[in-house]
Short mmCIF file of C-alpha atoms and ligand atoms in Angstrom, two decimals:
data_model
loop_
_atom_site.label_atom_id
_atom_site.label_comp_id
_atom_site.label_asym_id
_atom_site.label_seq_id
_atom_site.Cartn_x
_atom_site.Cartn_y
_atom_site.Cartn_z
CA MET A 292 7.07 14.62 -2.92
CA VAL A 293 5.27 13.76 -6.17
CA ASP A 294 4.92 15.42 -9.58
CA LEU A 295 1.51 14.43 -10.87
CA ARG A 296 1.36 17.31 -13.31
CA ASN A 297 4.34 16.29 -15.44
CA GLN A 298 3.25 12.66 -15.30
CA TYR A 299 -0.17 13.69 -16.64
CA LEU A 300 1.31 15.88 -19.39
CA LYS A 301 3.13 12.84 -20.85
CA SER A 302 -0.20 11.01 -21.38
CA LYS A 303 -2.40 14.10 -21.72
CA ALA A 304 -3.88 13.38 -25.16
CA ALA A 305 -4.90 9.80 -24.32
CA ILE A 306 -6.25 10.67 -20.88
CA ASP A 307 -8.18 13.71 -22.08
CA THR A 308 -9.78 11.66 -24.85
CA ALA A 309 -10.71 8.88 -22.42
CA ILE A 310 -12.32 11.38 -20.04
CA GLN A 311 -14.20 13.15 -22.83
CA ASP A 312 -15.48 9.83 -24.21
CA CYS A 313 -16.83 8.98 -20.80
CA ILE A 314 -18.56 12.35 -20.48
CA ASP A 315 -20.03 12.01 -23.97
CA SER A 316 -21.43 8.58 -23.10
CA THR A 317 -22.85 9.86 -19.77
CA ALA A 318 -22.34 6.37 -18.34
CA PHE A 319 -20.76 7.86 -15.22
CA ILE A 320 -21.64 4.92 -13.00
CA LYS A 321 -20.87 1.32 -14.06
CA GLY A 322 -19.77 2.40 -17.52
CA PRO A 323 -17.98 -0.17 -19.66
CA GLN A 324 -14.63 1.30 -18.58
CA VAL A 325 -15.04 -0.16 -15.09
CA ALA A 326 -15.29 -3.83 -16.09
CA SER A 327 -12.69 -3.27 -18.78
CA PHE A 328 -10.20 -1.81 -16.30
CA GLU A 329 -10.82 -4.64 -13.82
CA LYS A 330 -10.09 -7.16 -16.55
CA GLN A 331 -6.99 -5.38 -17.80
CA LEU A 332 -5.60 -5.01 -14.28
CA ALA A 333 -6.26 -8.70 -13.56
CA THR A 334 -4.36 -9.65 -16.71
CA ASN A 335 -1.55 -7.17 -16.08
CA LEU A 336 -0.96 -8.37 -12.52
CA ASN A 337 -1.78 -12.01 -13.23
CA ILE A 338 -4.43 -12.07 -10.51
CA PRO A 339 -7.62 -14.03 -11.32
CA TYR A 340 -10.21 -11.63 -9.88
CA VAL A 341 -10.16 -7.85 -9.47
CA VAL A 342 -13.17 -6.03 -8.01
CA SER A 343 -12.93 -2.24 -8.08
CA CYS A 344 -14.35 0.02 -5.38
CA ALA A 345 -14.32 3.61 -4.15
CA ASN A 346 -10.95 3.72 -2.35
CA GLY A 347 -8.29 1.62 -0.64
CA THR A 348 -9.88 1.89 2.78
CA ASP A 349 -13.17 0.56 1.40
CA ALA A 350 -11.21 -2.22 -0.28
CA LEU A 351 -9.97 -3.32 3.15
CA GLN A 352 -13.48 -3.07 4.57
CA LEU A 353 -15.05 -5.06 1.72
CA ALA A 354 -12.38 -7.75 1.98
CA MET A 355 -12.95 -8.08 5.73
CA MET A 356 -16.74 -8.09 5.35
CA ALA A 357 -16.45 -10.93 2.82
CA LEU A 358 -14.87 -13.15 5.49
CA ASP A 359 -17.93 -13.29 7.77
CA LEU A 360 -15.99 -12.39 10.89
CA LYS A 361 -17.76 -12.09 14.23
CA PRO A 362 -17.61 -9.24 16.76
CA ASN A 363 -14.42 -9.35 18.82
CA ASP A 364 -12.67 -11.76 16.47
CA GLU A 365 -9.00 -10.84 16.58
CA VAL A 366 -7.22 -9.33 13.61
CA ILE A 367 -3.42 -9.03 13.67
CA VAL A 368 -2.10 -5.78 12.17
CA PRO A 369 1.32 -4.09 12.18
CA ALA A 370 1.88 -1.04 14.43
CA PHE A 371 3.88 0.71 11.70
CA THR A 372 1.39 1.47 8.93
CA TYR A 373 -1.16 3.94 7.66
CA VAL A 374 -4.14 4.15 10.00
CA ALA A 375 -6.64 2.67 7.48
CA THR A 376 -5.43 -0.87 8.15
CA ALA A 377 -6.56 -0.85 11.79
CA GLU A 378 -9.36 1.67 11.34
CA VAL A 379 -11.47 -0.75 9.34
CA VAL A 380 -10.87 -3.52 11.88
CA ALA A 381 -12.16 -1.31 14.69
CA LEU A 382 -15.05 0.02 12.60
CA LEU A 383 -16.32 -3.51 11.96
CA GLY A 384 -16.31 -4.29 15.68
CA LEU A 385 -13.32 -6.60 15.37
CA LYS A 386 -10.37 -6.47 17.72
CA PRO A 387 -7.09 -5.13 16.32
CA VAL A 388 -4.09 -6.98 17.74
CA ILE A 389 -1.16 -4.68 17.12
CA ILE A 390 2.31 -6.15 16.68
CA ASP A 391 5.79 -4.90 15.86
CA VAL A 392 7.56 -4.99 12.49
CA ASP A 393 10.92 -6.13 11.16
CA PRO A 394 13.59 -3.42 11.64
CA ARG A 395 14.97 -3.81 8.12
CA THR A 396 11.87 -4.20 5.93
CA PHE A 397 9.44 -2.32 8.23
CA THR A 398 6.87 -5.07 7.51
CA ILE A 399 5.12 -7.55 9.79
CA ASP A 400 7.32 -10.28 11.24
CA GLN A 401 6.17 -13.92 11.10
CA HIS A 402 7.65 -14.74 14.52
CA LEU A 403 5.60 -11.97 16.10
CA VAL A 404 2.50 -13.15 14.23
CA ALA A 405 3.02 -16.60 15.74
CA GLU A 406 3.33 -15.07 19.22
CA ALA A 407 0.18 -12.98 18.79
CA ILE A 408 -2.13 -15.77 17.66
CA THR A 409 -4.83 -16.86 20.12
CA PRO A 410 -7.89 -19.09 19.63
CA LYS A 411 -9.80 -15.89 18.73
CA THR A 412 -7.46 -14.92 15.87
CA ARG A 413 -9.35 -15.03 12.55
CA LEU A 414 -7.31 -12.79 10.29
CA VAL A 415 -3.82 -11.38 9.69
CA VAL A 416 -3.33 -8.21 7.61
CA PRO A 417 0.27 -7.85 6.43
CA VAL A 418 0.99 -4.45 4.84
CA HIS A 419 3.45 -4.36 1.93
CA LEU A 420 4.86 -1.12 3.21
CA PHE A 421 6.61 1.44 1.00
CA GLY A 422 6.48 -0.89 -2.03
CA GLN A 423 8.03 -4.12 -0.81
CA CYS A 424 6.18 -7.34 0.09
CA ALA A 425 6.16 -8.49 3.68
CA ASP A 426 7.83 -11.87 4.16
CA MET A 427 4.70 -13.87 3.45
CA GLU A 428 5.75 -17.50 3.19
CA GLY A 429 5.93 -18.27 6.91
CA ILE A 430 2.79 -16.24 7.60
CA LEU A 431 0.81 -18.05 4.90
CA GLN A 432 1.93 -21.41 6.23
CA LEU A 433 1.09 -20.49 9.81
CA CYS A 434 -2.34 -19.13 8.88
CA ASN A 435 -3.14 -22.02 6.58
CA ASP A 436 -2.36 -24.51 9.35
CA GLN A 437 -4.65 -22.73 11.80
CA ASP A 438 -7.46 -21.74 9.43
CA ILE A 439 -6.74 -18.03 9.79
CA ALA A 440 -7.44 -15.75 6.81
CA VAL A 441 -4.88 -13.40 5.25
CA ILE A 442 -5.67 -10.04 3.62
CA GLU A 443 -2.69 -8.27 2.10
CA ASP A 444 -2.78 -4.48 2.18
CA ALA A 445 -1.04 -3.78 -1.13
CA ALA A 446 -2.03 -0.10 -1.34
CA GLN A 447 1.65 0.84 -1.63
CA ALA A 448 2.92 -2.14 -3.59
CA ILE A 449 0.96 -2.59 -6.80
CA GLY A 450 3.03 -4.67 -9.20
CA ALA A 451 5.60 -5.84 -6.64
CA THR A 452 6.31 -9.58 -6.83
CA TYR A 453 7.03 -12.12 -4.12
CA THR A 454 9.33 -15.11 -4.69
CA PHE A 455 8.71 -18.28 -2.68
CA ARG A 456 11.64 -20.48 -1.59
CA ASP A 457 10.75 -22.99 -4.32
CA GLY A 458 11.02 -20.28 -6.97
CA ARG A 459 7.30 -19.65 -7.52
CA VAL A 460 6.57 -15.96 -8.10
CA LYS A 461 3.30 -14.20 -7.24
CA THR A 462 2.11 -10.61 -7.38
CA ALA A 463 1.49 -8.54 -4.27
CA GLY A 464 -2.18 -8.94 -3.40
CA ALA A 465 -2.47 -12.45 -4.87
CA LEU A 466 -0.76 -14.31 -2.01
CA GLY A 467 -3.44 -14.27 0.66
CA ASP A 468 -7.16 -14.98 0.59
CA LEU A 469 -7.72 -11.40 -0.51
CA GLY A 470 -5.56 -8.40 -1.35
CA THR A 471 -6.41 -4.72 -1.48
CA THR A 472 -5.03 -1.66 -3.21
CA SER A 473 -5.65 2.06 -3.60
CA PHE A 474 -5.65 4.33 -6.64
CA PHE A 475 -5.24 7.50 -4.57
CA PRO A 476 -3.49 10.01 -6.88
CA SER A 477 -0.06 9.67 -5.25
CA LYS A 478 -0.06 5.85 -5.15
CA ASN A 479 2.06 3.99 -7.74
CA LEU A 480 -1.02 3.61 -9.97
CA GLY A 481 -3.13 6.65 -9.14
CA CYS A 482 -6.31 8.05 -10.64
CA PHE A 483 -7.60 11.64 -10.54
CA GLY A 484 -9.58 11.22 -7.36
CA ASP A 485 -10.33 8.23 -5.16
CA GLY A 486 -10.33 4.60 -6.22
CA GLY A 487 -9.46 1.15 -4.95
CA ALA A 488 -9.68 -2.56 -5.67
CA VAL A 489 -9.89 -5.95 -4.04
CA PHE A 490 -7.89 -8.88 -5.42
CA THR A 491 -8.55 -12.58 -4.94
CA ASN A 492 -7.89 -16.01 -6.43
CA SER A 493 -11.34 -17.20 -5.35
CA GLU A 494 -14.33 -16.73 -7.64
CA GLN A 495 -16.61 -17.16 -4.66
CA LEU A 496 -14.90 -14.40 -2.65
CA ALA A 497 -14.84 -12.13 -5.71
CA GLU A 498 -18.62 -12.54 -6.11
CA LYS A 499 -19.13 -11.86 -2.45
CA VAL A 500 -17.03 -8.69 -2.48
CA LYS A 501 -18.91 -7.49 -5.55
CA MET A 502 -22.23 -8.13 -3.83
CA ILE A 503 -21.21 -6.37 -0.59
CA ALA A 504 -19.91 -3.36 -2.56
CA ASN A 505 -23.32 -3.14 -4.23
CA HIS A 506 -25.59 -2.90 -1.16
CA GLY A 507 -25.39 -6.65 -0.53
CA GLN A 508 -27.50 -7.15 -3.62
CA SER A 509 -27.46 -10.50 -5.40
CA ARG A 510 -30.15 -9.53 -7.93
CA LYS A 511 -31.76 -6.14 -8.34
CA TYR A 512 -33.72 -5.30 -5.17
CA SER A 513 -32.81 -8.62 -3.59
CA HIS A 514 -30.50 -7.94 -0.62
CA ASP A 515 -28.86 -11.05 0.81
CA THR A 516 -26.50 -9.33 3.20
CA ILE A 517 -25.96 -5.83 4.62
CA GLY A 518 -23.59 -4.16 2.22
CA VAL A 519 -22.23 -0.74 1.37
CA ASN A 520 -22.11 1.47 -1.70
CA SER A 521 -18.53 1.51 -2.95
CA ARG A 522 -17.83 2.01 -6.64
CA LEU A 523 -15.01 3.13 -8.90
CA ASP A 524 -16.37 5.95 -11.11
CA SER A 525 -16.31 5.32 -14.87
CA ILE A 526 -14.15 8.42 -15.40
CA GLN A 527 -11.57 7.13 -12.90
CA ALA A 528 -11.60 3.73 -14.60
CA ALA A 529 -11.08 5.41 -17.98
CA ILE A 530 -8.07 7.30 -16.59
CA LEU A 531 -6.71 4.14 -14.97
CA ILE A 532 -6.95 2.20 -18.26
CA GLU A 533 -4.61 4.78 -19.82
CA LYS A 534 -2.29 4.93 -16.82
CA LEU A 535 -2.11 1.14 -16.51
CA LYS A 536 -0.38 1.12 -19.92
CA GLN A 537 2.43 3.09 -18.26
CA LEU A 538 2.65 1.09 -15.01
CA THR A 539 5.78 -0.78 -16.07
CA THR A 540 7.44 2.52 -16.98
CA TYR A 541 6.26 4.16 -13.76
CA THR A 542 7.70 1.31 -11.72
CA TYR A 543 10.95 1.34 -13.68
CA ASN A 544 11.32 5.11 -13.16
CA ARG A 545 10.83 4.74 -9.41
CA GLN A 546 13.34 1.89 -9.20
CA ARG A 547 15.83 3.90 -11.21
CA VAL A 548 15.51 6.85 -8.82
CA ALA A 549 15.98 4.45 -5.88
CA ASP A 550 19.14 3.04 -7.48
CA LEU A 551 20.53 6.56 -7.95
CA TYR A 552 19.72 7.48 -4.33
CA ASP A 553 21.29 4.23 -3.10
CA GLU A 554 24.47 4.80 -5.06
CA ALA A 555 24.81 8.39 -3.84
CA LEU A 556 23.96 7.69 -0.18
CA LYS A 557 25.35 4.22 0.51
CA ASN A 558 28.67 5.48 1.89
CA CYS A 559 27.17 8.05 4.23
CA ASP A 560 27.70 6.49 7.68
CA ALA A 561 24.88 8.35 9.42
CA ILE A 562 22.28 6.93 7.05
CA GLU A 563 20.69 3.53 6.51
CA ILE A 564 19.39 3.24 2.96
CA PRO A 565 16.30 1.08 2.27
CA TYR A 566 16.91 -2.64 2.78
CA ARG A 567 16.04 -4.79 -0.20
CA ALA A 568 14.69 -8.17 0.81
CA SER A 569 15.52 -11.15 -1.41
CA HIS A 570 11.91 -12.40 -1.22
CA SER A 571 10.41 -9.37 -2.96
CA THR A 572 10.91 -6.83 -5.69
CA HIS A 573 10.60 -3.25 -4.48
CA VAL A 574 8.36 -0.81 -6.37
CA PHE A 575 9.43 2.13 -4.17
CA HIS A 576 6.20 3.80 -3.26
CA GLN A 577 8.47 5.58 -0.79
CA TYR A 578 12.24 5.89 -0.51
CA THR A 579 12.72 5.92 3.23
CA LEU A 580 15.99 6.45 5.11
CA LYS A 581 16.79 5.68 8.72
CA VAL A 582 18.82 8.49 10.30
CA PRO A 583 19.85 9.23 13.92
CA ALA A 584 16.75 10.18 15.91
CA ASP A 585 18.33 13.37 17.28
CA ARG A 586 19.13 14.66 13.78
CA ARG A 587 15.98 13.67 11.91
CA ASP A 588 13.77 16.73 12.40
CA ASP A 589 16.73 19.04 11.88
CA LEU A 590 17.57 17.27 8.61
CA LYS A 591 13.97 17.76 7.51
CA ALA A 592 14.22 21.51 8.26
CA TYR A 593 17.58 21.72 6.45
CA LEU A 594 16.14 20.05 3.34
CA SER A 595 13.10 22.29 3.48
CA GLN A 596 15.39 25.36 3.44
CA LYS A 597 16.90 23.98 0.26
CA LYS A 598 13.37 23.62 -1.19
CA ILE A 599 13.47 19.82 -0.89
CA PRO A 600 10.26 18.31 0.48
CA SER A 601 10.46 15.29 2.79
CA MET A 602 7.90 13.43 4.86
CA ILE A 603 7.76 11.36 8.03
CA TYR A 604 5.86 8.13 7.32
CA TYR A 605 4.85 7.41 10.10
CA PRO A 606 5.46 9.66 13.09
CA MET A 607 3.47 7.66 15.67
CA PRO A 608 2.81 3.98 16.38
CA LEU A 609 -0.81 3.12 15.67
CA ASN A 610 -1.62 2.27 19.27
CA ASN A 611 -0.43 5.70 20.48
CA GLN A 612 -3.02 7.50 18.37
CA LYS A 613 -5.77 9.07 20.47
CA ALA A 614 -8.56 7.14 18.74
CA TYR A 615 -6.86 3.81 19.37
CA GLN A 616 -6.29 4.16 23.09
CA GLY A 617 -7.72 1.10 24.77
CA ILE A 618 -8.81 -0.39 21.43
CA GLY A 619 -7.72 -3.95 20.87
CA ARG A 620 -4.54 -5.41 22.23
CA VAL A 621 -0.85 -4.59 21.87
CA VAL A 622 1.56 -7.52 21.80
CA GLY A 623 5.10 -6.90 23.06
CA ASN A 624 6.82 -3.55 23.48
CA LEU A 625 6.76 -2.36 19.84
CA LYS A 626 10.37 -1.30 20.23
CA VAL A 627 11.10 -1.40 16.50
CA THR A 628 8.08 0.72 15.62
CA GLN A 629 8.91 3.25 18.36
CA ASP A 630 12.44 3.49 16.97
CA LEU A 631 11.31 3.82 13.34
CA CYS A 632 8.86 6.58 14.22
CA GLN A 633 11.81 8.58 15.59
CA ARG A 634 14.23 7.80 12.77
CA VAL A 635 12.54 7.48 9.38
CA ILE A 636 12.44 10.18 6.73
CA SER A 637 11.13 9.74 3.19
CA LEU A 638 12.72 11.65 0.30
CA PRO A 639 10.90 12.77 -2.85
CA MET A 640 10.05 9.67 -4.89
CA HIS A 641 8.06 9.72 -8.10
CA THR A 642 8.11 8.89 -11.78
CA GLU A 643 9.27 12.28 -13.03
CA LEU A 644 12.46 12.93 -11.02
CA SER A 645 15.46 13.85 -13.17
CA ASP A 646 19.05 12.73 -12.52
CA ALA A 647 19.93 16.31 -11.62
CA GLN A 648 17.10 16.54 -9.08
CA VAL A 649 18.07 13.24 -7.46
CA ALA A 650 21.73 14.32 -7.34
CA TYR A 651 20.79 17.64 -5.73
CA ILE A 652 18.64 15.94 -3.10
CA ALA A 653 21.26 13.29 -2.30
CA GLU A 654 24.08 15.86 -2.12
CA SER A 655 22.01 17.98 0.22
CA VAL A 656 21.49 15.00 2.55
CA ILE A 657 25.23 14.23 2.47
CA ASP A 658 26.12 17.90 3.06
CA TYR A 659 23.88 17.93 6.12
CA PHE A 660 25.77 15.04 7.74
CA ALA A 661 29.25 16.22 6.59
C1 PLP B 929 -3.23 4.69 0.99
C2 PLP B 929 -3.33 3.53 1.89
C3 PLP B 929 -4.58 2.98 2.26
C4 PLP B 929 -5.89 3.65 1.97
O1 PLP B 929 -6.14 3.99 0.69
P1 PLP B 929 -7.23 5.13 0.36
O2 PLP B 929 -7.49 4.95 -1.09
O3 PLP B 929 -6.58 6.43 0.70
O4 PLP B 929 -8.43 4.87 1.18
C5 PLP B 929 -4.58 1.84 3.02
N1 PLP B 929 -3.44 1.25 3.43
C6 PLP B 929 -2.24 1.75 3.11
C7 PLP B 929 -1.01 1.05 3.58
C8 PLP B 929 -2.13 2.91 2.34
O5 PLP B 929 -0.93 3.42 2.06
#
């Protein structure tokens, strides 16, 4: 699904030097690379404050902890997402309110958010799934009017941009009160282990997140709040500084692969290619097709025979997972999510795919349905 080795080889000299420098300095924790990376990422994405942490799941937890929510406060999350989004809600003793997504973009739907809001709703967590921003404008308006916070889960959408109706453009993660991302190796900007970050426009929230990530410590040995220990290692920051220089190229390569797939597959009647919303750019963390439910698993097996990997993101609605039985509240029948779980299939998508590889994959999909 990804080719991290060839991506590394292209920047090998710079990355190896950055790692060796870090080892030579022995500043493994809180080395200068960490603050430097935060600053460079903030500039690159045009987001005022970036606070790094240990992974994308922690980023969600830190962002939620910074909002001073109370037990059983309701948090609206989409049913079609990676488990981390709701996991953190449950872990913090908050109540996940699980709603359906839009059938075209697979992201949270503002009309369903409006339906799910109760007097206990304190937070909405839209997920910019597969690399495209959720339709945020209506959600931001709705939440602003009712004093409800918004945390964007931008783990899959680093660098995507959202365009408001009046033409203003903002980066994924900079639209809500807080945004979060992950530097898991296979994410669009990945390190060589775990990493994550919280984004915000608010200096006050940035300081709070920083404090919570550092044992709730305002000054050394002065603990103002119960925190956690969640840090980005200096070595990972050093690697990310080098990889950030390539982010534009990485994104371009993914978009190019998506264009090639689109062109090759658009006339195949059995397939729905990814929908591209006018409100967002798409950075194609995944290239996900909708195919007939009764053919999907067979297509996957057929591709596998031809040595083509594929993945089902996600096979089960969140609320059907064993751990989430009886947790929180489900709004509506989640018909779209149920349908997507039966029909989606993601093709290989990464920065190193050649034209010939894309052509072979697309032809194989077409051959299967011929
Ligand atoms: C990857 C991912 C996360 C979690 O990131 P980790 O760094 O693996 O903890 C959270 N939300 C979404 C949507 C993701 O894809």
